[in-house]
Amino acid sequence: MNEELTNLIVDNQKLIYSVCSRYPYENQEDLFQVGAIGLIKAYKNFNQDMGAKFTTYAFPYILGEVRKYTRENRSVKISREILKLSMEIERYQLLFYQEMERPATVTELSFHFQRPEQDIIQAIYSKNSVQSMDEPIVQDGKEMALHDVIPSKQGREIESLLDLRNALTNLTEEEQQLIQYRYYNDLSQTEIASMLDMSQVQVSRKEHKVLKKLNHMLN
């Protein structure tokens, strides 16, 4: 690596580590090396005429490389375990429904399988985690989060989760992208605004509009 790129990484190491810190259970040095690749890609594509700060421009490149690495690094070991749990849940749900005439809630499944509720939810979706569903947004002085649009008092029933997944497919591509960034990729409104060349206020308004749309479809 030439001196110019080495200095680039040294000057921006705090930015790289700030991204890596989002994944505390991963090896931080490995993530740093991957993040540095994203930084270099950003540097090679950056144009000062864009009018954006380099750090702002580089952030999604670094985050993208780190996310790609963590996803690929854990996909095999997680997918096998989650797939097995998903199949077990499906079999148990059939028996439960025959007896109770309703699907088991996530809490009930968690108790039966002795697994954390988050594992149960991940198995149901068999893909991205939904930990950010409780993250609030503020619009007109009111807080709203993705779980608020689920028509269940606990927001945990499997039927509601599956209804939500179906409702998401009825959103426009732009709306799906916004939900993906916010609630699956765990990006802040400010980060999304930077990526989409919008203001944070515009992102907040669009997000509020999408959540109201989902609420209408689900209720």
PDB file of C-alpha atoms in Angstrom:
ATOM      1  CA  MET A   1       0.000   0.000   0.000  1.00  0.00           C
ATOM      2  CA  ASN A   2       1.445   3.391  -0.959  1.00  0.00           C
ATOM      3  CA  GLU A   3       2.040   6.212   1.507  1.00  0.00           C
ATOM      4  CA  GLU A   4      -0.929   8.235   0.278  1.00  0.00           C
ATOM      5  CA  LEU A   5      -3.429   5.472   1.065  1.00  0.00           C
ATOM      6  CA  THR A   6      -1.722   4.693   4.367  1.00  0.00           C
ATOM      7  CA  ASN A   7      -2.092   8.325   5.443  1.00  0.00           C
ATOM      8  CA  LEU A   8      -5.701   8.274   4.267  1.00  0.00           C
ATOM      9  CA  ILE A   9      -6.490   5.352   6.549  1.00  0.00           C
ATOM     10  CA  VAL A  10      -4.641   6.870   9.510  1.00  0.00           C
ATOM     11  CA  ASP A  11      -6.427  10.197   9.094  1.00  0.00           C
ATOM     12  CA  ASN A  12      -9.827   8.486   8.966  1.00  0.00           C
ATOM     13  CA  GLN A  13      -9.323   5.646  11.420  1.00  0.00           C
ATOM     14  CA  LYS A  14     -11.810   7.154  13.909  1.00  0.00           C
ATOM     15  CA  LEU A  15     -14.491   7.070  11.219  1.00  0.00           C
ATOM     16  CA  ILE A  16     -13.729   3.430  10.425  1.00  0.00           C
ATOM     17  CA  TYR A  17     -13.744   2.408  14.083  1.00  0.00           C
ATOM     18  CA  SER A  18     -17.032   4.250  14.627  1.00  0.00           C
ATOM     19  CA  VAL A  19     -18.605   1.998  11.996  1.00  0.00           C
ATOM     20  CA  CYS A  20     -16.936  -1.125  13.386  1.00  0.00           C
ATOM     21  CA  SER A  21     -18.246  -0.349  16.869  1.00  0.00           C
ATOM     22  CA  ARG A  22     -21.758  -1.058  15.595  1.00  0.00           C
ATOM     23  CA  TYR A  23     -20.772  -4.733  15.614  1.00  0.00           C
ATOM     24  CA  PRO A  24     -19.230  -5.264  19.085  1.00  0.00           C
ATOM     25  CA  TYR A  25     -19.370  -9.061  18.850  1.00  0.00           C
ATOM     26  CA  GLU A  26     -17.241  -9.167  15.708  1.00  0.00           C
ATOM     27  CA  ASN A  27     -13.442  -9.030  15.634  1.00  0.00           C
ATOM     28  CA  GLN A  28     -12.775  -5.291  15.509  1.00  0.00           C
ATOM     29  CA  GLU A  29      -9.400  -5.533  13.772  1.00  0.00           C
ATOM     30  CA  ASP A  30     -10.872  -7.687  11.014  1.00  0.00           C
ATOM     31  CA  LEU A  31     -13.700  -5.197  10.602  1.00  0.00           C
ATOM     32  CA  PHE A  32     -11.214  -2.326  10.498  1.00  0.00           C
ATOM     33  CA  GLN A  33      -9.345  -3.933   7.600  1.00  0.00           C
ATOM     34  CA  VAL A  34     -12.614  -4.401   5.729  1.00  0.00           C
ATOM     35  CA  GLY A  35     -13.709  -0.858   6.545  1.00  0.00           C
ATOM     36  CA  ALA A  36     -10.408   0.440   5.197  1.00  0.00           C
ATOM     37  CA  ILE A  37     -11.228  -1.185   1.856  1.00  0.00           C
ATOM     38  CA  GLY A  38     -14.496   0.747   1.804  1.00  0.00           C
ATOM     39  CA  LEU A  39     -12.632   3.946   2.649  1.00  0.00           C
ATOM     40  CA  ILE A  40     -10.223   3.439  -0.248  1.00  0.00           C
ATOM     41  CA  LYS A  41     -13.111   2.758  -2.643  1.00  0.00           C
ATOM     42  CA  ALA A  42     -14.740   5.987  -1.525  1.00  0.00           C
ATOM     43  CA  TYR A  43     -11.474   7.883  -1.981  1.00  0.00           C
ATOM     44  CA  LYS A  44     -11.067   6.621  -5.539  1.00  0.00           C
ATOM     45  CA  ASN A  45     -14.629   7.633  -6.448  1.00  0.00           C
ATOM     46  CA  PHE A  46     -14.768  10.926  -4.557  1.00  0.00           C
ATOM     47  CA  ASN A  47     -15.064  14.165  -6.481  1.00  0.00           C
ATOM     48  CA  GLN A  48     -14.671  17.436  -4.593  1.00  0.00           C
ATOM     49  CA  ASP A  49     -17.068  19.073  -7.039  1.00  0.00           C
ATOM     50  CA  MET A  50     -19.855  17.026  -5.449  1.00  0.00           C
ATOM     51  CA  GLY A  51     -19.950  19.550  -2.648  1.00  0.00           C
ATOM     52  CA  ALA A  52     -20.059  16.905   0.074  1.00  0.00           C
ATOM     53  CA  LYS A  53     -17.525  16.312   2.842  1.00  0.00           C
ATOM     54  CA  PHE A  54     -15.335  13.297   2.193  1.00  0.00           C
ATOM     55  CA  THR A  55     -16.227  11.693   5.515  1.00  0.00           C
ATOM     56  CA  THR A  56     -19.929  12.001   4.699  1.00  0.00           C
ATOM     57  CA  TYR A  57     -19.332  10.484   1.270  1.00  0.00           C
ATOM     58  CA  ALA A  58     -17.114   7.704   2.635  1.00  0.00           C
ATOM     59  CA  PHE A  59     -19.427   6.580   5.429  1.00  0.00           C
ATOM     60  CA  PRO A  60     -21.815   4.431   3.310  1.00  0.00           C
ATOM     61  CA  TYR A  61     -18.839   2.853   1.511  1.00  0.00           C
ATOM     62  CA  ILE A  62     -17.273   1.800   4.810  1.00  0.00           C
ATOM     63  CA  LEU A  63     -20.576   0.663   6.265  1.00  0.00           C
ATOM     64  CA  GLY A  64     -21.392  -1.293   3.120  1.00  0.00           C
ATOM     65  CA  GLU A  65     -18.128  -3.232   3.197  1.00  0.00           C
ATOM     66  CA  VAL A  66     -18.425  -3.977   6.915  1.00  0.00           C
ATOM     67  CA  ARG A  67     -22.018  -5.148   6.578  1.00  0.00           C
ATOM     68  CA  LYS A  68     -21.138  -7.335   3.612  1.00  0.00           C
ATOM     69  CA  TYR A  69     -18.325  -8.943   5.594  1.00  0.00           C
ATOM     70  CA  THR A  70     -20.402  -9.577   8.722  1.00  0.00           C
ATOM     71  CA  ARG A  71     -23.276 -10.952   6.666  1.00  0.00           C
ATOM     72  CA  GLU A  72     -21.059 -13.372   4.752  1.00  0.00           C
ATOM     73  CA  ASN A  73     -19.039 -14.280   7.836  1.00  0.00           C
ATOM     74  CA  ARG A  74     -22.046 -15.352   9.859  1.00  0.00           C
ATOM     75  CA  SER A  75     -24.488 -16.448   7.166  1.00  0.00           C
ATOM     76  CA  VAL A  76     -23.473 -20.119   7.110  1.00  0.00           C
ATOM     77  CA  LYS A  77     -23.457 -20.789  10.860  1.00  0.00           C
ATOM     78  CA  ILE A  78     -26.602 -18.747  11.487  1.00  0.00           C
ATOM     79  CA  SER A  79     -28.595 -19.948   8.506  1.00  0.00           C
ATOM     80  CA  ARG A  80     -28.294 -23.615   9.491  1.00  0.00           C
ATOM     81  CA  GLU A  81     -29.390 -23.001  13.068  1.00  0.00           C
ATOM     82  CA  ILE A  82     -32.187 -20.620  12.125  1.00  0.00           C
ATOM     83  CA  LEU A  83     -33.409 -22.902   9.348  1.00  0.00           C
ATOM     84  CA  LYS A  84     -33.636 -25.795  11.800  1.00  0.00           C
ATOM     85  CA  LEU A  85     -35.514 -23.649  14.324  1.00  0.00           C
ATOM     86  CA  SER A  86     -37.819 -22.345  11.608  1.00  0.00           C
ATOM     87  CA  MET A  87     -38.806 -25.880  10.621  1.00  0.00           C
ATOM     88  CA  GLU A  88     -39.391 -26.841  14.255  1.00  0.00           C
ATOM     89  CA  ILE A  89     -41.588 -23.781  14.750  1.00  0.00           C
ATOM     90  CA  GLU A  90     -43.609 -24.611  11.666  1.00  0.00           C
ATOM     91  CA  ARG A  91     -44.304 -28.133  12.911  1.00  0.00           C
ATOM     92  CA  TYR A  92     -45.184 -26.927  16.391  1.00  0.00           C
ATOM     93  CA  GLN A  93     -47.496 -24.233  15.036  1.00  0.00           C
ATOM     94  CA  LEU A  94     -49.587 -26.837  13.233  1.00  0.00           C
ATOM     95  CA  LEU A  95     -50.103 -28.776  16.452  1.00  0.00           C
ATOM     96  CA  PHE A  96     -50.716 -25.635  18.475  1.00  0.00           C
ATOM     97  CA  TYR A  97     -53.290 -24.305  16.008  1.00  0.00           C
ATOM     98  CA  GLN A  98     -55.196 -27.593  16.003  1.00  0.00           C
ATOM     99  CA  GLU A  99     -55.537 -27.416  19.772  1.00  0.00           C
ATOM    100  CA  MET A 100     -55.944 -23.673  20.389  1.00  0.00           C
ATOM    101  CA  GLU A 101     -57.401 -22.550  17.017  1.00  0.00           C
ATOM    102  CA  ARG A 102     -54.894 -19.715  16.829  1.00  0.00           C
ATOM    103  CA  PRO A 103     -51.167 -19.424  16.163  1.00  0.00           C
ATOM    104  CA  ALA A 104     -48.780 -19.368  19.098  1.00  0.00           C
ATOM    105  CA  THR A 105     -47.355 -16.004  20.022  1.00  0.00           C
ATOM    106  CA  VAL A 106     -43.639 -15.314  19.969  1.00  0.00           C
ATOM    107  CA  THR A 107     -43.639 -15.384  23.771  1.00  0.00           C
ATOM    108  CA  GLU A 108     -45.260 -18.823  23.793  1.00  0.00           C
ATOM    109  CA  LEU A 109     -42.828 -20.117  21.196  1.00  0.00           C
ATOM    110  CA  SER A 110     -39.916 -18.689  23.149  1.00  0.00           C
ATOM    111  CA  PHE A 111     -41.078 -20.540  26.268  1.00  0.00           C
ATOM    112  CA  HIS A 112     -41.680 -23.802  24.411  1.00  0.00           C
ATOM    113  CA  PHE A 113     -38.323 -23.861  22.618  1.00  0.00           C
ATOM    114  CA  GLN A 114     -36.420 -22.180  25.471  1.00  0.00           C
ATOM    115  CA  ARG A 115     -34.975 -19.654  23.057  1.00  0.00           C
ATOM    116  CA  PRO A 116     -34.858 -15.848  23.178  1.00  0.00           C
ATOM    117  CA  GLU A 117     -37.782 -14.121  21.479  1.00  0.00           C
ATOM    118  CA  GLN A 118     -35.391 -12.493  19.017  1.00  0.00           C
ATOM    119  CA  ASP A 119     -34.283 -15.939  17.807  1.00  0.00           C
ATOM    120  CA  ILE A 120     -37.915 -16.880  17.284  1.00  0.00           C
ATOM    121  CA  ILE A 121     -38.611 -13.750  15.260  1.00  0.00           C
ATOM    122  CA  GLN A 122     -35.481 -14.253  13.182  1.00  0.00           C
ATOM    123  CA  ALA A 123     -36.492 -17.831  12.474  1.00  0.00           C
ATOM    124  CA  ILE A 124     -39.943 -16.702  11.353  1.00  0.00           C
ATOM    125  CA  TYR A 125     -38.467 -14.239   8.917  1.00  0.00           C
ATOM    126  CA  SER A 126     -35.462 -16.435   8.122  1.00  0.00           C
ATOM    127  CA  LYS A 127     -33.544 -13.333   7.216  1.00  0.00           C
ATOM    128  CA  ASN A 128     -32.623  -9.974   8.702  1.00  0.00           C
ATOM    129  CA  SER A 129     -33.023  -9.179  12.339  1.00  0.00           C
ATOM    130  CA  VAL A 130     -35.814  -6.835  13.373  1.00  0.00           C
ATOM    131  CA  GLN A 131     -34.152  -5.389  16.471  1.00  0.00           C
ATOM    132  CA  SER A 132     -34.726  -1.855  15.205  1.00  0.00           C
ATOM    133  CA  MET A 133     -38.502  -2.187  15.097  1.00  0.00           C
ATOM    134  CA  ASP A 134     -38.686  -0.434  18.474  1.00  0.00           C
ATOM    135  CA  GLU A 135     -36.579   2.546  17.402  1.00  0.00           C
ATOM    136  CA  PRO A 136     -38.829   5.631  17.558  1.00  0.00           C
ATOM    137  CA  ILE A 137     -39.237   8.477  15.119  1.00  0.00           C
ATOM    138  CA  VAL A 138     -40.772  11.808  16.080  1.00  0.00           C
ATOM    139  CA  GLN A 139     -43.289  13.603  13.886  1.00  0.00           C
ATOM    140  CA  ASP A 140     -45.511  16.499  15.018  1.00  0.00           C
ATOM    141  CA  GLY A 141     -44.515  15.834  18.611  1.00  0.00           C
ATOM    142  CA  LYS A 142     -45.612  12.193  18.488  1.00  0.00           C
ATOM    143  CA  GLU A 143     -43.459   9.075  18.548  1.00  0.00           C
ATOM    144  CA  MET A 144     -44.112   6.229  16.138  1.00  0.00           C
ATOM    145  CA  ALA A 145     -42.137   3.053  15.528  1.00  0.00           C
ATOM    146  CA  LEU A 146     -42.538   0.168  13.119  1.00  0.00           C
ATOM    147  CA  HIS A 147     -44.027  -2.105  15.784  1.00  0.00           C
ATOM    148  CA  ASP A 148     -46.800   0.483  16.287  1.00  0.00           C
ATOM    149  CA  VAL A 149     -48.371  -0.449  12.958  1.00  0.00           C
ATOM    150  CA  ILE A 150     -48.846  -4.097  13.958  1.00  0.00           C
ATOM    151  CA  PRO A 151     -52.502  -4.607  15.006  1.00  0.00           C
ATOM    152  CA  SER A 152     -51.661  -6.630  18.111  1.00  0.00           C
ATOM    153  CA  LYS A 153     -51.515  -5.270  21.631  1.00  0.00           C
ATOM    154  CA  GLN A 154     -48.152  -6.920  22.180  1.00  0.00           C
ATOM    155  CA  GLY A 155     -46.987  -6.523  18.607  1.00  0.00           C
ATOM    156  CA  ARG A 156     -45.672 -10.077  18.815  1.00  0.00           C
ATOM    157  CA  GLU A 157     -48.199 -12.436  17.313  1.00  0.00           C
ATOM    158  CA  ILE A 158     -46.902 -14.370  14.362  1.00  0.00           C
ATOM    159  CA  GLU A 159     -49.936 -13.617  12.217  1.00  0.00           C
ATOM    160  CA  SER A 160     -49.243  -9.924  12.624  1.00  0.00           C
ATOM    161  CA  LEU A 161     -45.573 -10.319  11.770  1.00  0.00           C
ATOM    162  CA  LEU A 162     -46.422 -12.204   8.607  1.00  0.00           C
ATOM    163  CA  ASP A 163     -49.091  -9.633   7.708  1.00  0.00           C
ATOM    164  CA  LEU A 164     -46.477  -6.934   8.113  1.00  0.00           C
ATOM    165  CA  ARG A 165     -44.082  -8.732   5.785  1.00  0.00           C
ATOM    166  CA  ASN A 166     -46.840  -9.019   3.167  1.00  0.00           C
ATOM    167  CA  ALA A 167     -47.740  -5.355   3.576  1.00  0.00           C
ATOM    168  CA  LEU A 168     -44.135  -4.337   2.956  1.00  0.00           C
ATOM    169  CA  THR A 169     -44.308  -5.923  -0.501  1.00  0.00           C
ATOM    170  CA  ASN A 170     -47.127  -3.514  -1.381  1.00  0.00           C
ATOM    171  CA  LEU A 171     -44.955  -0.462  -0.802  1.00  0.00           C
ATOM    172  CA  THR A 172     -43.245   1.357  -3.649  1.00  0.00           C
ATOM    173  CA  GLU A 173     -39.595   0.600  -4.328  1.00  0.00           C
ATOM    174  CA  GLU A 174     -38.575   3.894  -2.719  1.00  0.00           C
ATOM    175  CA  GLU A 175     -40.695   3.175   0.371  1.00  0.00           C
ATOM    176  CA  GLN A 176     -39.293  -0.343   0.700  1.00  0.00           C
ATOM    177  CA  GLN A 177     -35.777   1.067   0.419  1.00  0.00           C
ATOM    178  CA  LEU A 178     -36.463   3.531   3.222  1.00  0.00           C
ATOM    179  CA  ILE A 179     -37.828   0.813   5.517  1.00  0.00           C
ATOM    180  CA  GLN A 180     -34.886  -1.429   4.592  1.00  0.00           C
ATOM    181  CA  TYR A 181     -32.368   1.266   5.497  1.00  0.00           C
ATOM    182  CA  ARG A 182     -34.096   2.271   8.737  1.00  0.00           C
ATOM    183  CA  TYR A 183     -35.386  -0.946  10.252  1.00  0.00           C
ATOM    184  CA  TYR A 184     -33.261  -3.706   8.743  1.00  0.00           C
ATOM    185  CA  ASN A 185     -29.945  -1.960   8.077  1.00  0.00           C
ATOM    186  CA  ASP A 186     -30.301   0.170  11.228  1.00  0.00           C
ATOM    187  CA  LEU A 187     -29.286   3.456   9.593  1.00  0.00           C
ATOM    188  CA  SER A 188     -30.172   6.750  11.241  1.00  0.00           C
ATOM    189  CA  GLN A 189     -32.279   9.339   9.419  1.00  0.00           C
ATOM    190  CA  THR A 190     -29.178  11.507   9.065  1.00  0.00           C
ATOM    191  CA  GLU A 191     -27.222   8.660   7.452  1.00  0.00           C
ATOM    192  CA  ILE A 192     -30.072   7.944   5.035  1.00  0.00           C
ATOM    193  CA  ALA A 193     -30.355  11.625   4.184  1.00  0.00           C
ATOM    194  CA  SER A 194     -26.679  11.695   3.281  1.00  0.00           C
ATOM    195  CA  MET A 195     -26.986   8.604   1.084  1.00  0.00           C
ATOM    196  CA  LEU A 196     -30.123   9.801  -0.729  1.00  0.00           C
ATOM    197  CA  ASP A 197     -29.092  13.465  -1.005  1.00  0.00           C
ATOM    198  CA  MET A 198     -32.019  14.595   1.139  1.00  0.00           C
ATOM    199  CA  SER A 199     -32.415  16.510   4.385  1.00  0.00           C
ATOM    200  CA  GLN A 200     -33.022  14.714   7.667  1.00  0.00           C
ATOM    201  CA  VAL A 201     -36.416  16.434   7.877  1.00  0.00           C
ATOM    202  CA  GLN A 202     -37.401  15.059   4.451  1.00  0.00           C
ATOM    203  CA  VAL A 203     -36.430  11.545   5.516  1.00  0.00           C
ATOM    204  CA  SER A 204     -38.412  11.920   8.741  1.00  0.00           C
ATOM    205  CA  ARG A 205     -41.525  13.035   6.856  1.00  0.00           C
ATOM    206  CA  LYS A 206     -41.243  10.241   4.315  1.00  0.00           C
ATOM    207  CA  GLU A 207     -40.746   7.672   7.065  1.00  0.00           C
ATOM    208  CA  HIS A 208     -43.790   8.949   8.953  1.00  0.00           C
ATOM    209  CA  LYS A 209     -45.837   8.755   5.750  1.00  0.00           C
ATOM    210  CA  VAL A 210     -44.760   5.154   5.080  1.00  0.00           C
ATOM    211  CA  LEU A 211     -45.566   4.061   8.637  1.00  0.00           C
ATOM    212  CA  LYS A 212     -49.025   5.624   8.378  1.00  0.00           C
ATOM    213  CA  LYS A 213     -49.512   3.790   5.082  1.00  0.00           C
ATOM    214  CA  LEU A 214     -48.547   0.488   6.698  1.00  0.00           C
ATOM    215  CA  ASN A 215     -50.833   1.226   9.610  1.00  0.00           C
ATOM    216  CA  HIS A 216     -53.719   1.774   7.206  1.00  0.00           C
ATOM    217  CA  MET A 217     -53.034  -1.506   5.396  1.00  0.00           C
ATOM    218  CA  LEU A 218     -52.809  -3.506   8.607  1.00  0.00           C
ATOM    219  CA  ASN A 219     -55.788  -2.058  10.465  1.00  0.00           C
TER     220      ASN A 219
END
